Amino acid sequence: MRNRTDVDVKDTWDLTLIYKDDDAWYEEYESLKKEIDTYDQFQSTMMNSAQDLLELLVFDQKISRTLDKLYVYANMKSDEDKRNQTYLKMLGEITSLFTMISKKTAYIVPTLMKYQYAKIEEWMKEEPKLLEFEHSLKDIYRYQPYTLSETEEKLIATYSSALSKIGDTYDLLTTSDMNLGTIQDEDGNDVELREGNYTLYIRSKDRRVRKQAFETLLGGYAKFQNTIASTFTGMLELAKANAEAHHYESTIGSYLFADDLDETVYTNLINVVNNHMDTLMRYYHLKKKVLGLDEMHIYDIYVDLTEKASKTYSFEEGKNIVIDALNVLGDDYITNLKRAFMERWIDIYPTARKTSGAYSGGSYDTLPYVLLNYNGTLNDVSTIAHELGHSMHSYYTRSNNGYETGDYSIFVAEIASTVNELLLSHYLLEHSKEKDEKRQILSEMMDLFKSTIYRQTMFAEFERKMHGDTEEGKTLTSEQINKAYYDLNLRYFEPEIIVDEKIQYEWERIPHFYTPFYVYKYATGLSCACKIVTDILSGKEHAVENYIAFLKNGSKDYPKEHLKMVGIDITKTDYIESAIAMFDDTITKMEKLLES
């Protein structure tokens, strides 16, 4: 694997636009540290008048925006090389600063809670500049039943830095300290297996390679199962303690409340998916038939269904395909999308010790950066579209909102990314010239539905059980966690797939579990995206305009209201049913193509 110094600078993101160098970062960091004592001056005066409250909120926003920038720079620099001690130190310092500020600001919400919201409304009429903070203030009062006293909130803030190390420990272990082992590639060359290149080998046409990659990766995690079980159960206990301390009825309820959702949306997803396991089995049956396998293992499910070696794409080719595919979203969208490539928003290639996977990141005052680990597969091209979906959502949101509403719920974030994936797939299918190309595209489309709706829902079931068991006071060992995960795999893969023993360790490699009740949003996001894409491609009146307005809305509304802009009611199940119907239709298209 290449070192970062071997990569052309044009293929890396430009973080100098945040801070020109580390010295500039430290200069702003030290300046911010000196400012935070100013919070003390507002404690006794913040509710004396509308002007006093406004002064506090303006100061707090300034601190938050600076803190966001400092964190984004340190985190992204650390992701370039997870062993670079300079940026690990920066992250430690910014985490400590977060904790200091949390303590300093612990009085704000409890002080507000001493007054009725009617007083805030009265002050907004008196001082219109307070209207900039209306959404944030309303949201604070929505949390009134779950807000503790100033002393209690300060105590929780005191422990926050130490408790946040659980996720950091897991991240460092899995991205930096673990040696997963070595495999032999298709040509018999020894290759060091990492999360960053695992996808390339698990999708290999050579069954020996993908089996070896599967067994080596999960065998590597198995060696650390007790350590990772410790970080995982620590996270579960922390989530439980936080929910109980704030008087939520359940851990899941504490996380869904942020989006103003109840458990119905979560359980609807699981129930609908479980009622349509026949579609998933139909997909696996087709795949087994096309691959010519008498029996199919989990390590076989990721290979595509093309007869030839999968086509590879240079990054330049992938970029142009994505631009052409998204052209249906209009000139303004494409003009701004092209900026991502021209202005170095993207860190493209895998390098030694670079963090695995892909993401879109940044803050209100930075570019919406993208981290990739591009290997040239069709899936990697799809990842460009996916992550730029996030980044374009961020661009439109920040360009059309002030800081207070210049962000959006993760629930709707996964919609923008998967809209792009689906538009790419439909574009490629329409423009492909050869039968084998169409097979590859349909294969990727089916994999998208399998991975995003079914796999993420399986993860959601796993999370619900793990958090539920923790709430009931059960002690979870690595063996019990392994068994729970293995049993779920039996339900999601049998009878079409042989469930290999090592799959029981796969939960260890899912970092999203350290952000509780996140993964279900991938499944609901794709389901919503199917509706939006269907409307756009069918030429439904105002479909594109409504979608762009949706991207610009920021956090002015909670997801239920936000999604009404594109005609979706997430309290019902029809949008999930229609997504599974699209999956079923994609399988049918593949069957017909194979018969032609």
XYZ file of C-alpha atoms in Angstrom:
596
model
C 0.000 0.000 0.000
C 1.286 3.467 -0.915
C 2.492 5.997 1.610
C 0.718 9.330 1.644
C 3.827 11.107 0.382
C 3.586 9.076 -2.843
C 0.141 10.474 -3.718
C -0.164 13.494 -6.023
C -1.300 16.494 -3.971
C -4.193 17.121 -6.384
C -5.645 13.780 -5.268
C -5.753 14.839 -1.619
C -8.111 17.155 0.209
C -6.964 20.701 0.891
C -7.197 21.199 4.643
C -5.060 24.356 4.443
C -8.331 26.124 3.646
C -9.307 25.472 7.274
C -5.922 26.285 8.837
C -2.819 27.014 6.775
C -0.750 24.809 9.087
C -0.656 23.260 12.554
C 0.703 26.471 14.072
C -2.390 28.347 12.900
C -4.550 25.654 14.494
C -2.742 26.018 17.815
C -2.984 29.801 17.640
C -6.776 29.636 17.384
C -6.932 26.841 19.941
C -5.030 28.912 22.531
C -7.163 31.962 21.761
C -10.328 29.956 22.282
C -9.085 28.566 25.591
C -8.646 32.116 26.870
C -12.159 33.100 25.831
C -14.151 30.387 27.539
C -13.987 31.995 30.989
C -16.225 34.708 29.538
C -19.122 32.265 29.989
C -18.923 32.963 33.735
C -19.886 36.596 33.161
C -23.259 35.608 31.692
C -24.367 33.185 34.398
C -26.056 35.734 36.646
C -27.252 38.080 33.902
C -28.424 35.927 30.978
C -32.130 36.238 31.814
C -32.090 39.873 32.899
C -33.223 41.071 29.491
C -33.615 40.132 25.849
C -30.317 41.880 25.111
C -28.465 39.910 27.793
C -29.752 36.607 26.423
C -28.839 37.647 22.887
C -25.283 38.512 23.940
C -24.834 35.071 25.494
C -26.238 33.251 22.468
C -24.069 35.209 20.026
C -20.970 34.496 22.119
C -21.862 30.808 22.436
C -22.357 30.525 18.678
C -18.936 32.069 18.059
C -17.311 29.566 20.423
C -19.191 26.633 18.859
C -18.215 27.569 15.317
C -14.555 27.855 16.255
C -14.667 24.595 18.177
C -16.231 22.859 15.163
C -13.417 24.056 12.892
C -10.711 23.006 15.328
C -12.197 19.538 15.652
C -12.714 19.035 11.907
C -9.089 19.883 11.126
C -7.629 17.692 13.882
C -9.921 14.779 13.095
C -9.344 14.830 9.338
C -5.582 15.195 9.729
C -5.659 12.244 12.116
C -7.644 10.221 9.573
C -4.823 10.677 7.070
C -2.591 8.609 9.370
C -4.099 7.029 12.478
C -0.644 6.598 14.041
C 0.397 10.244 13.711
C 0.884 11.346 17.308
C 0.697 15.057 16.435
C -2.952 14.823 15.467
C -3.846 12.308 18.141
C -2.550 14.903 20.604
C -4.630 17.605 18.911
C -7.728 15.422 19.156
C -7.036 14.838 22.828
C -6.676 18.571 23.413
C -9.848 19.461 21.547
C -11.759 16.735 23.394
C -10.572 18.214 26.686
C -11.662 21.651 25.494
C -15.106 20.271 24.624
C -15.350 19.033 28.205
C -14.227 22.365 29.663
C -16.809 24.216 27.590
C -19.512 21.700 28.528
C -18.812 22.475 32.180
C -18.764 26.219 31.574
C -22.091 26.119 29.713
C -23.844 23.637 31.994
C -25.855 26.452 33.585
C -27.440 27.705 30.357
C -30.197 25.152 29.816
C -31.185 24.763 33.503
C -31.383 28.564 33.792
C -33.641 28.749 30.741
C -35.795 25.991 32.209
C -36.660 28.221 35.181
C -38.720 30.349 32.816
C -41.655 29.577 30.564
C -41.131 29.690 26.813
C -43.708 32.487 26.676
C -41.044 34.802 28.107
C -38.692 33.889 25.253
C -41.445 34.586 22.718
C -42.055 37.967 24.322
C -38.351 38.817 24.097
C -38.225 37.785 20.437
C -40.828 40.450 19.699
C -38.801 42.956 21.705
C -35.443 41.959 20.150
C -35.922 40.515 16.614
C -32.260 39.400 16.453
C -33.226 36.618 18.851
C -35.281 35.072 16.044
C -32.032 33.682 14.612
C -31.986 31.352 17.631
C -35.702 30.493 17.633
C -35.315 26.907 16.432
C -32.510 26.181 18.904
C -34.473 27.675 21.796
C -37.615 25.731 20.889
C -35.567 22.550 20.764
C -34.109 23.244 24.210
C -37.590 23.641 25.669
C -38.688 20.430 23.949
C -36.109 18.663 26.126
C -37.472 20.235 29.306
C -38.791 16.935 30.772
C -35.347 15.357 30.281
C -33.165 18.214 31.501
C -31.455 17.892 34.873
C -30.446 20.526 37.369
C -27.383 22.658 36.759
C -25.383 20.661 39.315
C -26.382 17.332 37.775
C -25.664 18.435 34.203
C -22.278 19.771 35.301
C -21.479 16.441 36.943
C -22.306 14.571 33.726
C -20.163 17.014 31.741
C -17.272 16.309 34.109
C -17.264 12.644 33.144
C -17.902 13.158 29.422
C -14.252 13.304 28.347
C -13.293 10.037 30.040
C -16.419 8.253 28.838
C -15.894 9.367 25.240
C -12.624 7.420 25.229
C -14.605 4.180 24.763
C -15.206 4.911 21.096
C -11.729 6.374 20.659
C -10.165 3.207 22.079
C -12.157 1.029 19.682
C -11.252 3.256 16.746
C -7.528 3.230 17.497
C -7.497 -0.517 18.104
C -9.241 -1.419 14.854
C -7.593 1.140 12.559
C -4.094 1.359 13.962
C -3.054 -1.383 16.375
C -4.655 -4.524 14.932
C -2.750 -6.656 12.443
C -5.434 -8.620 10.603
C -3.008 -10.829 8.722
C -1.814 -11.539 5.202
C -3.562 -13.196 2.262
C -2.524 -14.178 -1.241
C -4.177 -12.261 -4.065
C -5.298 -13.706 -7.401
C -1.689 -13.779 -8.630
C -0.339 -15.461 -5.506
C 1.254 -12.302 -4.120
C 1.223 -11.762 -0.366
C -0.991 -8.811 0.573
C -1.467 -7.240 3.994
C -5.202 -7.319 4.681
C -6.758 -4.128 6.041
C -10.256 -2.744 6.320
C -9.311 -0.321 3.545
C -8.673 -3.078 0.971
C -10.963 -5.832 2.293
C -13.795 -4.949 -0.102
C -11.509 -5.501 -3.080
C -10.740 -9.074 -2.022
C -14.139 -10.129 -0.660
C -15.557 -9.227 -4.097
C -12.864 -11.198 -5.964
C -13.893 -13.564 -8.750
C -11.427 -16.049 -7.280
C -13.304 -17.968 -4.588
C -10.076 -18.893 -2.839
C -9.198 -15.212 -2.439
C -12.559 -14.126 -1.062
C -12.760 -17.103 1.313
C -9.266 -16.399 2.582
C -10.054 -12.684 2.968
C -13.248 -13.493 4.910
C -11.597 -16.000 7.229
C -8.453 -13.914 7.746
C -10.308 -10.690 8.518
C -12.805 -12.202 10.936
C -10.156 -14.487 12.381
C -8.146 -11.360 13.111
C -11.084 -9.800 14.929
C -11.716 -13.034 16.842
C -8.356 -12.606 18.572
C -9.601 -9.323 20.022
C -13.176 -10.370 20.818
C -12.854 -9.896 24.578
C -11.251 -6.464 24.270
C -13.828 -5.282 21.744
C -16.651 -6.786 23.818
C -15.377 -4.629 26.677
C -15.502 -1.410 24.636
C -18.874 -2.402 23.171
C -20.543 -3.201 26.498
C -18.990 -0.057 27.956
C -20.756 1.921 25.249
C -24.025 0.068 25.963
C -23.791 0.834 29.679
C -22.979 4.474 28.962
C -26.013 4.823 26.686
C -28.220 3.197 29.321
C -26.863 5.393 32.125
C -27.377 8.563 30.110
C -30.971 7.621 29.251
C -31.792 6.734 32.850
C -30.131 9.849 34.267
C -32.236 12.035 31.972
C -35.459 10.131 32.711
C -36.110 8.694 29.261
C -38.317 5.617 29.156
C -35.711 3.665 27.186
C -32.294 3.976 25.588
C -33.746 3.824 22.090
C -36.258 6.501 23.048
C -33.448 8.813 24.114
C -31.883 8.580 20.650
C -35.076 8.795 18.590
C -36.228 11.865 20.530
C -33.635 14.043 18.798
C -35.541 13.542 15.523
C -38.912 13.898 17.272
C -39.701 10.267 16.406
C -41.171 7.453 18.433
C -40.267 3.783 18.190
C -42.920 3.143 15.534
C -40.625 4.200 12.668
C -37.936 1.783 13.931
C -40.241 -1.177 14.529
C -42.102 -0.591 11.247
C -38.825 -1.001 9.379
C -37.913 -4.244 11.146
C -41.410 -5.683 10.741
C -41.713 -4.858 7.030
C -38.254 -6.254 6.262
C -38.942 -9.447 8.211
C -42.207 -9.844 6.302
C -40.287 -9.719 3.014
C -37.484 -12.206 3.614
C -38.797 -14.027 0.536
C -37.431 -11.224 -1.664
C -34.005 -11.536 -0.051
C -34.036 -15.335 -0.486
C -35.065 -14.869 -4.120
C -32.008 -12.668 -4.594
C -29.662 -15.199 -2.979
C -31.190 -18.057 -4.982
C -30.558 -16.152 -8.215
C -27.013 -15.329 -7.189
C -26.241 -18.942 -6.311
C -27.610 -20.078 -9.664
C -25.632 -17.525 -11.676
C -22.409 -18.276 -9.815
C -22.946 -21.983 -10.479
C -22.550 -22.943 -6.835
C -24.092 -26.042 -5.286
C -23.830 -24.331 -1.934
C -23.261 -20.674 -1.237
C -21.377 -19.240 1.736
C -21.436 -15.751 3.210
C -18.075 -15.009 1.579
C -19.729 -15.570 -1.825
C -22.454 -12.937 -1.501
C -20.326 -9.893 -2.360
C -19.024 -11.016 -5.761
C -20.878 -9.426 -8.668
C -22.704 -11.444 -11.299
C -20.673 -10.538 -14.378
C -19.056 -13.228 -16.512
C -15.975 -11.160 -17.276
C -13.657 -9.608 -14.725
C -15.404 -6.586 -13.262
C -14.608 -3.418 -15.146
C -12.420 -0.927 -13.337
C -12.614 2.851 -13.620
C -9.933 5.455 -13.184
C -10.971 8.182 -10.793
C -11.318 10.572 -13.726
C -13.703 8.145 -15.430
C -15.661 7.647 -12.224
C -15.926 11.392 -11.700
C -17.312 12.008 -15.197
C -19.845 9.193 -14.879
C -21.135 10.627 -11.603
C -21.456 14.117 -13.078
C -23.381 12.811 -16.092
C -25.644 10.642 -13.941
C -26.597 13.518 -11.655
C -27.217 15.965 -14.490
C -30.952 15.331 -14.052
C -30.769 17.359 -10.813
C -30.220 20.575 -12.742
C -27.515 23.057 -13.730
C -27.043 24.617 -10.316
C -26.487 21.234 -8.679
C -23.938 20.190 -11.301
C -22.063 23.507 -11.207
C -21.533 23.168 -7.479
C -20.826 19.438 -7.707
C -17.917 20.138 -10.055
C -16.387 22.410 -7.424
C -15.750 19.320 -5.287
C -13.280 18.059 -7.885
C -11.747 21.410 -8.813
C -11.316 22.756 -5.273
C -9.887 19.561 -3.691
C -12.758 18.656 -1.404
C -11.862 14.965 -1.822
C -9.108 12.738 -0.391
C -9.166 9.961 -2.964
C -6.860 6.970 -2.520
C -6.092 4.444 0.249
C -2.705 4.911 1.890
C -0.867 3.272 4.749
C -2.577 3.897 8.102
C -5.306 6.052 6.545
C -8.688 5.460 8.140
C -10.847 2.928 6.310
C -14.165 3.456 4.578
C -15.548 6.730 3.294
C -17.359 9.735 4.698
C -18.422 13.305 4.085
C -17.343 15.697 6.811
C -16.739 19.292 7.706
C -18.447 22.074 9.597
C -20.484 25.191 8.860
C -17.318 27.216 8.197
C -15.411 24.642 6.126
C -15.878 22.928 2.810
C -17.981 19.744 2.877
C -14.964 17.445 2.523
C -15.032 13.810 1.388
C -12.741 10.952 2.412
C -12.553 7.990 0.025
C -10.468 4.837 -0.327
C -10.875 4.564 -4.101
C -9.825 1.271 -5.725
C -11.566 1.681 -9.097
C -14.518 -0.697 -8.746
C -18.069 0.170 -9.735
C -18.858 0.183 -6.026
C -16.167 2.835 -5.565
C -17.772 4.953 -8.290
C -21.055 4.586 -6.426
C -19.292 5.711 -3.241
C -18.236 8.938 -4.987
C -21.890 9.621 -5.774
C -22.991 8.622 -2.264
C -20.541 10.794 -0.334
C -21.019 13.751 -2.657
C -24.737 13.398 -1.982
C -23.931 14.172 1.637
C -21.563 16.974 0.692
C -24.000 18.635 -1.697
C -26.678 18.409 0.987
C -24.254 20.160 3.347
C -23.400 22.765 0.719
C -27.050 23.644 0.037
C -27.952 23.630 3.713
C -25.095 25.897 4.791
C -25.558 28.227 1.818
C -29.229 28.785 2.621
C -29.278 28.858 6.426
C -27.564 30.555 9.304
C -25.483 28.519 11.729
C -28.416 27.651 13.987
C -30.297 25.815 11.220
C -27.299 25.187 8.962
C -27.190 21.474 9.642
C -29.582 18.566 9.179
C -30.676 15.400 10.889
C -28.735 12.227 10.119
C -32.145 10.708 9.383
C -32.531 12.840 6.258
C -28.789 12.860 5.463
C -28.882 9.266 4.269
C -31.608 10.186 1.804
C -29.440 12.628 -0.148
C -26.621 10.104 -0.449
C -28.788 7.235 -1.667
C -30.718 9.413 -4.110
C -27.369 9.884 -5.839
C -26.590 6.162 -5.741
C -29.923 5.278 -7.331
C -29.646 7.973 -10.000
C -26.187 6.635 -10.852
C -27.468 3.067 -11.126
C -30.399 4.006 -13.362
C -28.122 6.137 -15.549
C -25.579 3.356 -15.976
C -28.281 0.820 -16.773
C -29.824 3.084 -19.397
C -26.502 3.893 -21.070
C -24.786 0.516 -20.907
C -24.124 -1.025 -24.326
C -23.205 -4.591 -23.474
C -25.109 -7.354 -21.735
C -22.282 -7.961 -19.287
C -22.221 -4.276 -18.344
C -25.929 -4.428 -17.596
C -25.354 -7.533 -15.503
C -22.769 -5.700 -13.455
C -25.021 -2.686 -12.938
C -28.027 -4.791 -11.929
C -25.757 -6.787 -9.656
C -24.645 -3.583 -7.929
C -28.246 -2.369 -7.668
C -29.355 -5.610 -6.044
C -26.394 -5.429 -3.687
C -27.411 -1.892 -2.740
C -30.862 -3.061 -1.661
C -29.490 -6.128 0.086
C -26.790 -4.195 1.921
C -28.734 -1.055 2.743
C -32.216 -2.310 3.522
C -31.711 -5.878 4.727
C -28.198 -5.761 6.202
C -28.710 -2.445 7.992
C -32.042 -3.651 9.351
C -30.286 -6.749 10.677
C -27.828 -4.417 12.399
C -30.783 -2.434 13.760
C -32.271 -5.623 15.220
C -28.912 -6.462 16.783
C -28.655 -3.021 18.365
C -32.187 -3.218 19.719
C -31.449 -6.557 21.361
C -28.078 -5.500 22.795
C -29.416 -2.281 24.284
C -32.544 -4.075 25.473
C -30.521 -6.786 27.228
C -28.385 -4.104 28.857
C -31.477 -2.259 30.106
C -32.676 -5.518 31.670
C -29.419 -5.765 33.598
C -28.007 -8.717 31.691
C -24.231 -9.110 31.648
C -23.073 -9.539 28.065
C -19.927 -11.573 27.422
C -18.201 -11.882 24.063
C -19.705 -15.378 23.709
C -23.240 -14.080 24.289
C -22.777 -11.197 21.865
C -21.320 -13.571 19.268
C -24.297 -15.926 19.638
C -26.859 -13.137 19.343
C -25.201 -11.893 16.171
C -24.838 -15.398 14.723
C -28.508 -16.202 15.372
C -29.581 -13.080 13.496
C -27.418 -14.116 10.560
C -29.180 -17.486 10.495
C -32.500 -15.698 10.079
C -31.237 -13.325 7.389
C -29.287 -15.895 5.336
C -30.800 -19.354 5.720
C -31.910 -21.462 3.930
C -30.185 -20.144 0.785
C -26.797 -19.363 2.373
C -24.532 -21.452 4.611
C -23.868 -19.324 7.674
C -20.146 -19.683 8.328
C -19.013 -19.874 11.947
C -16.661 -16.892 11.725
C -19.527 -14.521 10.886
C -20.241 -14.427 14.622
C -17.298 -12.001 14.981
C -18.458 -9.553 12.318
C -20.216 -7.243 14.793
C -16.745 -6.297 16.058
C -15.892 -4.495 12.818
C -18.995 -2.248 12.663
C -17.940 1.192 13.984
C -21.463 2.584 13.657
C -22.526 0.583 16.708
C -20.632 3.186 18.742
C -23.165 5.734 17.512
C -26.287 3.995 18.843
C -29.396 3.627 16.679
C -27.751 5.142 13.627
C -27.733 2.290 11.121
C -31.511 1.986 10.692
C -31.400 5.398 9.044
C -29.519 3.891 6.101
C -32.504 1.608 5.438
C -35.153 4.296 5.893
C -32.982 6.676 3.872
C -32.812 4.352 0.868
C -36.531 3.690 1.151
C -37.261 7.431 1.020
C -34.737 7.856 -1.796
C -36.572 5.279 -3.915
C -39.697 7.439 -3.782
C -37.794 10.627 -4.650
C -35.903 9.030 -7.550
C -39.063 7.468 -8.954
C -40.695 10.911 -8.968
C -37.671 12.573 -10.616
C -37.137 9.957 -13.324
C -40.836 9.724 -14.139
C -40.883 13.470 -14.745
C -43.334 14.211 -11.963
C -44.111 17.915 -11.874
C -41.855 19.909 -9.518
C -40.039 16.741 -8.366
C -36.552 18.219 -8.883
C -37.532 21.609 -7.460
C -39.068 19.967 -4.393
C -35.969 17.860 -3.875
C -33.578 20.825 -4.109
C -35.827 22.717 -1.671
C -35.580 19.690 0.620
C -31.762 19.898 0.453
C -31.853 23.608 1.287
C -34.182 23.287 4.270
C -31.529 22.569 6.888
C -32.899 21.838 10.341
C -35.863 24.185 10.167
C -38.130 21.131 10.509
C -37.899 17.702 12.129
C -37.804 14.701 9.743
C -41.553 14.007 9.721
C -42.326 17.521 8.475
C -39.161 17.833 6.401
C -40.011 14.743 4.348
C -43.480 16.007 3.550
C -41.681 18.403 1.170
C -41.027 15.379 -1.066
C -44.368 13.668 -0.413
C -43.313 11.052 2.183
C -45.063 10.133 5.448
C -42.509 8.213 7.517
C -45.077 7.159 10.119
C -46.512 4.763 7.517
C -44.937 1.718 5.862
C -45.732 2.295 2.184
C -42.380 3.949 1.427
C -40.541 0.870 2.765
C -42.852 -1.500 0.882
C -42.231 0.407 -2.360
C -38.454 0.194 -1.899
C -38.631 -3.584 -1.483
C -40.856 -3.682 -4.569
C -38.082 -1.851 -6.462
C -35.617 -4.488 -5.219
C -37.979 -7.209 -6.424
C -38.281 -5.493 -9.807
C -34.480 -5.279 -10.090
C -34.229 -9.033 -9.488
C -36.812 -9.595 -12.225
C -34.808 -7.428 -14.637
C -31.721 -9.507 -13.927
C -33.622 -12.760 -14.471
C -34.928 -11.516 -17.830
C -31.485 -10.316 -18.877
C -29.979 -13.706 -18.073
C -32.682 -15.440 -20.113
C -32.166 -13.196 -23.165
